[in-house]
mmCIF file of C-alpha atoms and ligand atoms in Angstrom:
data_model
loop_
_atom_site.group_PDB
_atom_site.id
_atom_site.type_symbol
_atom_site.label_atom_id
_atom_site.label_comp_id
_atom_site.label_asym_id
_atom_site.label_seq_id
_atom_site.Cartn_x
_atom_site.Cartn_y
_atom_site.Cartn_z
ATOM 1 C CA MET A 1 -31.841 5.733 -18.665
ATOM 2 C CA THR A 2 -29.090 8.225 -19.444
ATOM 3 C CA HIS A 3 -26.702 9.498 -16.816
ATOM 4 C CA PRO A 4 -24.884 12.821 -16.724
ATOM 5 C CA ALA A 5 -21.140 12.810 -17.382
ATOM 6 C CA ARG A 6 -19.274 11.171 -14.546
ATOM 7 C CA SER A 7 -16.651 12.994 -12.486
ATOM 8 C CA ARG A 8 -13.123 12.036 -13.424
ATOM 9 C CA LEU A 9 -10.914 10.506 -10.720
ATOM 10 C CA VAL A 10 -7.171 10.045 -10.801
ATOM 11 C CA VAL A 11 -6.125 7.689 -7.988
ATOM 12 C CA LEU A 12 -2.630 7.607 -6.469
ATOM 13 C CA VAL A 13 -1.411 4.398 -4.795
ATOM 14 C CA SER A 14 1.671 2.882 -3.197
ATOM 15 C CA GLY A 15 0.460 -0.549 -2.173
ATOM 16 C CA ALA A 16 -2.163 -3.245 -2.509
ATOM 17 C CA GLY A 17 -4.815 -0.922 -3.881
ATOM 18 C CA THR A 18 -7.890 -2.380 -2.198
ATOM 19 C CA ASN A 19 -9.335 1.124 -1.804
ATOM 20 C CA LEU A 20 -8.732 1.686 -5.515
ATOM 21 C CA GLN A 21 -10.447 -1.637 -6.201
ATOM 22 C CA ALA A 22 -13.510 -0.476 -4.273
ATOM 23 C CA LEU A 23 -13.757 2.529 -6.600
ATOM 24 C CA LEU A 24 -13.227 0.320 -9.656
ATOM 25 C CA ASP A 25 -15.997 -1.993 -8.465
ATOM 26 C CA ALA A 26 -18.314 0.941 -7.769
ATOM 27 C CA MET A 27 -17.819 2.477 -11.195
ATOM 28 C CA ALA A 28 -18.897 -0.765 -12.860
ATOM 29 C CA ASP A 29 -22.396 0.505 -12.074
ATOM 30 C CA PRO A 30 -23.130 3.201 -14.662
ATOM 31 C CA ALA A 31 -25.220 5.010 -12.069
ATOM 32 C CA TYR A 32 -22.130 5.644 -9.908
ATOM 33 C CA PRO A 33 -21.354 9.311 -10.537
ATOM 34 C CA ALA A 34 -17.552 9.053 -10.794
ATOM 35 C CA GLU A 35 -15.051 7.009 -12.757
ATOM 36 C CA VAL A 36 -11.356 6.309 -12.356
ATOM 37 C CA VAL A 37 -9.585 7.559 -15.491
ATOM 38 C CA ALA A 38 -5.965 6.849 -14.493
ATOM 39 C CA VAL A 39 -3.861 5.461 -11.640
ATOM 40 C CA GLY A 40 -0.422 6.671 -10.576
ATOM 41 C CA ALA A 41 2.155 5.242 -8.180
ATOM 42 C CA ASP A 42 5.362 6.429 -6.553
ATOM 43 C CA ARG A 43 7.042 3.039 -6.968
ATOM 44 C CA ALA A 44 7.167 0.001 -9.250
ATOM 45 C CA ASP A 45 5.228 -3.235 -8.818
ATOM 46 C CA THR A 46 2.296 -2.030 -6.756
ATOM 47 C CA GLY A 47 -0.832 -4.108 -6.505
ATOM 48 C CA GLY A 48 -2.731 -0.929 -7.229
ATOM 49 C CA VAL A 49 -1.170 -0.438 -10.666
ATOM 50 C CA THR A 50 -1.753 -4.100 -11.465
ATOM 51 C CA ARG A 51 -5.430 -3.721 -10.566
ATOM 52 C CA ALA A 52 -5.668 -0.641 -12.803
ATOM 53 C CA GLN A 53 -4.025 -2.447 -15.715
ATOM 54 C CA GLN A 54 -6.401 -5.370 -15.288
ATOM 55 C CA ALA A 55 -9.232 -2.847 -15.516
ATOM 56 C CA GLY A 56 -7.740 -1.494 -18.754
ATOM 57 C CA LEU A 57 -6.843 1.896 -17.288
ATOM 58 C CA PRO A 58 -3.772 3.996 -18.059
ATOM 59 C CA THR A 59 -1.134 4.062 -15.329
ATOM 60 C CA PHE A 60 2.043 5.960 -14.538
ATOM 61 C CA GLU A 61 4.880 5.404 -12.068
ATOM 62 C CA LEU A 62 7.000 8.312 -10.892
ATOM 63 C CA ARG A 63 9.729 7.517 -8.357
ATOM 64 C CA VAL A 64 11.225 10.326 -6.318
ATOM 65 C CA GLN A 65 14.722 8.889 -6.734
ATOM 66 C CA ASP A 66 14.499 9.270 -10.511
ATOM 67 C CA PHE A 67 14.319 13.078 -10.207
ATOM 68 C CA ALA A 68 17.049 15.578 -9.349
ATOM 69 C CA THR A 69 14.981 17.187 -6.615
ATOM 70 C CA ARG A 70 11.806 16.485 -4.699
ATOM 71 C CA ALA A 71 10.318 19.625 -6.273
ATOM 72 C CA ASP A 72 11.012 18.213 -9.740
ATOM 73 C CA TRP A 73 9.211 15.005 -8.790
ATOM 74 C CA ASP A 74 6.314 16.991 -7.409
ATOM 75 C CA ALA A 75 5.992 19.020 -10.618
ATOM 76 C CA ALA A 76 6.156 15.871 -12.744
ATOM 77 C CA LEU A 77 3.493 14.225 -10.591
ATOM 78 C CA ALA A 78 1.257 17.276 -10.939
ATOM 79 C CA ASP A 79 1.728 17.252 -14.734
ATOM 80 C CA ALA A 80 1.058 13.510 -14.988
ATOM 81 C CA VAL A 81 -2.140 13.809 -12.967
ATOM 82 C CA ALA A 82 -3.303 16.969 -14.773
ATOM 83 C CA ALA A 83 -2.942 15.243 -18.137
ATOM 84 C CA TYR A 84 -6.034 13.181 -17.241
ATOM 85 C CA GLU A 85 -8.063 16.292 -16.333
ATOM 86 C CA PRO A 86 -9.373 14.987 -13.009
ATOM 87 C CA ASP A 87 -12.229 16.530 -11.095
ATOM 88 C CA ILE A 88 -11.013 14.804 -7.919
ATOM 89 C CA VAL A 89 -7.580 13.339 -7.144
ATOM 90 C CA VAL A 90 -7.686 10.476 -4.632
ATOM 91 C CA SER A 91 -4.720 9.459 -2.520
ATOM 92 C CA ALA A 92 -5.610 5.854 -1.653
ATOM 93 C CA GLY A 93 -2.675 4.475 0.302
ATOM 94 C CA PHE A 94 -0.265 6.832 -1.458
ATOM 95 C CA LEU A 95 2.727 7.049 0.875
ATOM 96 C CA LYS A 96 4.163 10.369 -0.304
ATOM 97 C CA LEU A 97 3.369 13.894 0.759
ATOM 98 C CA ALA A 98 2.581 16.066 -2.230
ATOM 99 C CA GLY A 99 4.517 19.300 -2.528
ATOM 100 C CA VAL A 100 3.503 22.916 -3.002
ATOM 101 C CA ARG A 101 3.145 22.736 -6.768
ATOM 102 C CA PHE A 102 0.833 19.720 -6.623
ATOM 103 C CA LEU A 103 -1.244 21.121 -3.763
ATOM 104 C CA GLN A 104 -1.713 24.444 -5.539
ATOM 105 C CA ARG A 105 -2.803 22.755 -8.725
ATOM 106 C CA PHE A 106 -5.354 20.484 -7.074
ATOM 107 C CA ALA A 107 -6.300 22.649 -4.104
ATOM 108 C CA GLY A 108 -9.624 21.651 -2.596
ATOM 109 C CA ARG A 109 -9.989 18.536 -4.767
ATOM 110 C CA TYR A 110 -7.118 16.349 -3.590
ATOM 111 C CA VAL A 111 -8.470 13.917 -0.991
ATOM 112 C CA ASN A 112 -6.701 11.341 1.165
ATOM 113 C CA THR A 113 -7.897 8.366 3.147
ATOM 114 C CA HIS A 114 -6.164 7.719 6.456
ATOM 115 C CA PRO A 115 -6.584 4.757 8.853
ATOM 116 C CA SER A 116 -7.288 6.672 12.066
ATOM 117 C CA LEU A 117 -9.923 8.976 13.477
ATOM 118 C CA LEU A 118 -8.129 12.248 12.838
ATOM 119 C CA PRO A 119 -6.958 14.439 14.457
ATOM 120 C CA SER A 120 -5.862 11.453 16.575
ATOM 121 C CA PHE A 121 -2.970 9.407 15.266
ATOM 122 C CA PRO A 122 -1.772 11.129 12.083
ATOM 123 C CA GLY A 123 1.286 9.783 10.284
ATOM 124 C CA MET A 124 2.440 6.412 9.076
ATOM 125 C CA SER A 125 1.359 4.111 11.929
ATOM 126 C CA GLY A 126 -2.196 5.110 12.812
ATOM 127 C CA PRO A 127 -3.518 1.661 13.828
ATOM 128 C CA GLN A 128 -0.459 0.839 15.963
ATOM 129 C CA ASP A 129 -0.550 4.270 17.603
ATOM 130 C CA ALA A 130 -4.248 3.814 18.370
ATOM 131 C CA LEU A 131 -3.557 0.427 19.998
ATOM 132 C CA ASP A 132 -0.624 1.815 21.964
ATOM 133 C CA HIS A 133 -2.888 4.542 23.306
ATOM 134 C CA GLY A 134 -5.478 2.012 24.430
ATOM 135 C CA VAL A 135 -8.419 3.534 22.580
ATOM 136 C CA LYS A 136 -11.631 1.498 22.441
ATOM 137 C CA VAL A 137 -12.787 2.695 19.024
ATOM 138 C CA ALA A 138 -10.670 3.349 15.955
ATOM 139 C CA GLY A 139 -11.476 4.098 12.352
ATOM 140 C CA CYS A 140 -10.628 6.053 9.264
ATOM 141 C CA THR A 141 -10.889 9.580 7.927
ATOM 142 C CA LEU A 142 -11.315 10.932 4.415
ATOM 143 C CA PHE A 143 -10.091 14.505 4.213
ATOM 144 C CA VAL A 144 -9.136 17.268 1.815
ATOM 145 C CA VAL A 145 -5.348 17.438 1.731
ATOM 146 C CA ASP A 146 -3.686 20.652 2.877
ATOM 147 C CA ALA A 147 -0.022 21.468 3.484
ATOM 148 C CA GLY A 148 0.125 19.620 6.819
ATOM 149 C CA VAL A 149 0.415 15.930 7.596
ATOM 150 C CA ASP A 150 -3.136 14.526 7.832
ATOM 151 C CA THR A 151 -4.483 17.911 8.948
ATOM 152 C CA GLY A 152 -6.936 18.898 6.201
ATOM 153 C CA PRO A 153 -10.691 19.517 6.454
ATOM 154 C CA ILE A 154 -12.610 16.306 7.119
ATOM 155 C CA LEU A 155 -15.016 14.866 4.538
ATOM 156 C CA GLY A 156 -16.108 11.769 6.407
ATOM 157 C CA GLN A 157 -15.162 9.265 9.085
ATOM 158 C CA ALA A 158 -16.100 5.677 9.962
ATOM 159 C CA VAL A 159 -15.629 3.829 13.235
ATOM 160 C CA VAL A 160 -14.747 0.270 14.273
ATOM 161 C CA ASP A 161 -14.459 -1.268 17.738
ATOM 162 C CA VAL A 162 -11.005 -2.156 19.017
ATOM 163 C CA ARG A 163 -10.835 -5.746 20.269
ATOM 164 C CA ASP A 164 -8.738 -6.929 23.195
ATOM 165 C CA ASP A 165 -6.792 -9.318 20.972
ATOM 166 C CA ASP A 166 -6.159 -6.863 18.133
ATOM 167 C CA ASP A 167 -2.696 -6.231 16.796
ATOM 168 C CA ALA A 168 -1.959 -3.472 14.299
ATOM 169 C CA SER A 169 -2.571 -5.799 11.383
ATOM 170 C CA THR A 170 -5.988 -7.112 12.471
ATOM 171 C CA LEU A 171 -7.130 -3.647 13.489
ATOM 172 C CA HIS A 172 -5.941 -2.112 10.211
ATOM 173 C CA GLU A 173 -7.727 -4.778 8.163
ATOM 174 C CA ARG A 174 -10.981 -4.144 10.054
ATOM 175 C CA ILE A 175 -10.541 -0.394 9.520
ATOM 176 C CA LYS A 176 -9.931 -0.957 5.804
ATOM 177 C CA THR A 177 -13.293 -2.702 5.481
ATOM 178 C CA VAL A 178 -15.154 0.446 6.528
ATOM 179 C CA GLU A 179 -12.582 2.685 4.822
ATOM 180 C CA ARG A 180 -13.397 1.294 1.373
ATOM 181 C CA THR A 181 -17.124 1.815 1.909
ATOM 182 C CA LEU A 182 -16.583 5.363 3.168
ATOM 183 C CA LEU A 183 -14.370 6.231 0.196
ATOM 184 C CA VAL A 184 -16.892 5.004 -2.350
ATOM 185 C CA ASP A 185 -19.769 6.700 -0.543
ATOM 186 C CA VAL A 186 -18.150 10.107 0.001
ATOM 187 C CA VAL A 187 -16.447 10.380 -3.382
ATOM 188 C CA GLY A 188 -19.751 9.419 -4.990
ATOM 189 C CA ARG A 189 -21.585 12.130 -3.058
ATOM 190 C CA MET A 190 -18.903 14.698 -3.917
ATOM 191 C CA ALA A 191 -19.222 13.812 -7.575
ATOM 192 C CA ARG A 192 -22.997 13.918 -7.552
ATOM 193 C CA ASP A 193 -23.659 16.928 -5.312
ATOM 194 C CA GLY A 194 -20.424 18.953 -5.197
ATOM 195 C CA TRP A 195 -18.857 20.248 -2.000
ATOM 196 C CA THR A 196 -17.858 23.490 -0.306
ATOM 197 C CA ILE A 197 -14.985 24.113 2.064
ATOM 198 C CA ASN A 198 -15.322 26.867 4.638
ATOM 199 C CA GLY A 199 -12.325 26.882 6.942
ATOM 200 C CA ARG A 200 -12.284 23.468 8.564
ATOM 201 C CA LYS A 201 -15.871 22.640 7.620
ATOM 202 C CA VAL A 202 -16.674 20.711 4.468
ATOM 203 C CA THR A 203 -20.271 20.529 3.312
ATOM 204 C CA ILE A 204 -21.599 18.069 0.750
ATOM 205 C CA PRO A 205 -25.159 19.311 0.191
HETATM 206 C C1 GRF B 1 -5.261 2.333 3.795
HETATM 207 O O1 GRF B 1 -5.651 1.921 5.079
HETATM 208 C C2 GRF B 1 -4.850 3.777 3.777
HETATM 209 O O2 GRF B 1 -5.610 4.585 4.615
HETATM 210 C C3 GRF B 1 -3.442 3.673 4.292
HETATM 211 O O3 GRF B 1 -2.923 2.549 3.643
HETATM 212 C C4 GRF B 1 -3.980 1.643 3.351
HETATM 213 C C5 GRF B 1 -3.958 1.380 1.878
HETATM 214 O O4 GRF B 1 -4.603 0.188 1.564
HETATM 215 N N1 GRF B 1 -2.694 4.879 4.059
HETATM 216 P P1 GRF B 1 -4.831 -0.263 0.059
HETATM 217 O O5 GRF B 1 -3.527 -0.108 -0.707
HETATM 218 O O6 GRF B 1 -5.913 0.618 -0.516
HETATM 219 O O7 GRF B 1 -5.265 -1.674 0.168
#
């Protein structure tokens, strides 16, 4: 059976890269409608880049401190990503906010996965903030990145129960289990069916 051309994904990482790995595992099935074509990081020695290299994929590392200005870094990041002609850019544990240049270039097709049920608990410590608030369910959100911090239109969410003995680490790990599944599922549907953004509402037909 032949399959139509797969959507091209560039994935940006800063850490372990288990969400990236979920996409790499998914694309091993030729029926999965997207493929990772390159992986970029904002720092050296990330598990994510190592995973990409083990998969035989091209990688790039662009550190903010190696550029004269943040805008220069942002432009270089946009150029590095664009060189791989992605259909979708995935921020999978990428701990930098993209700038204006990057957001303009990939408007509507730059997606980020975040470990909270947005709009609750945006920012760097979603699981801890959820615990501190005493919520009984937590989860993750995949969204289209806009100029705010974790404010963009929502593509999908998944929920986990909060346990009485959870700390931020155990809760985050449980969230990441459903986060990886959500990422593979939603990116696959976007690639296969397309998507439209109307204000805050995203529709994947
Ligand atoms: C994910 O929970 C992501 O939402 C958050 O950092 C974690 C990255 O995990 N920003 P990994 O690097 O994909 O394992």
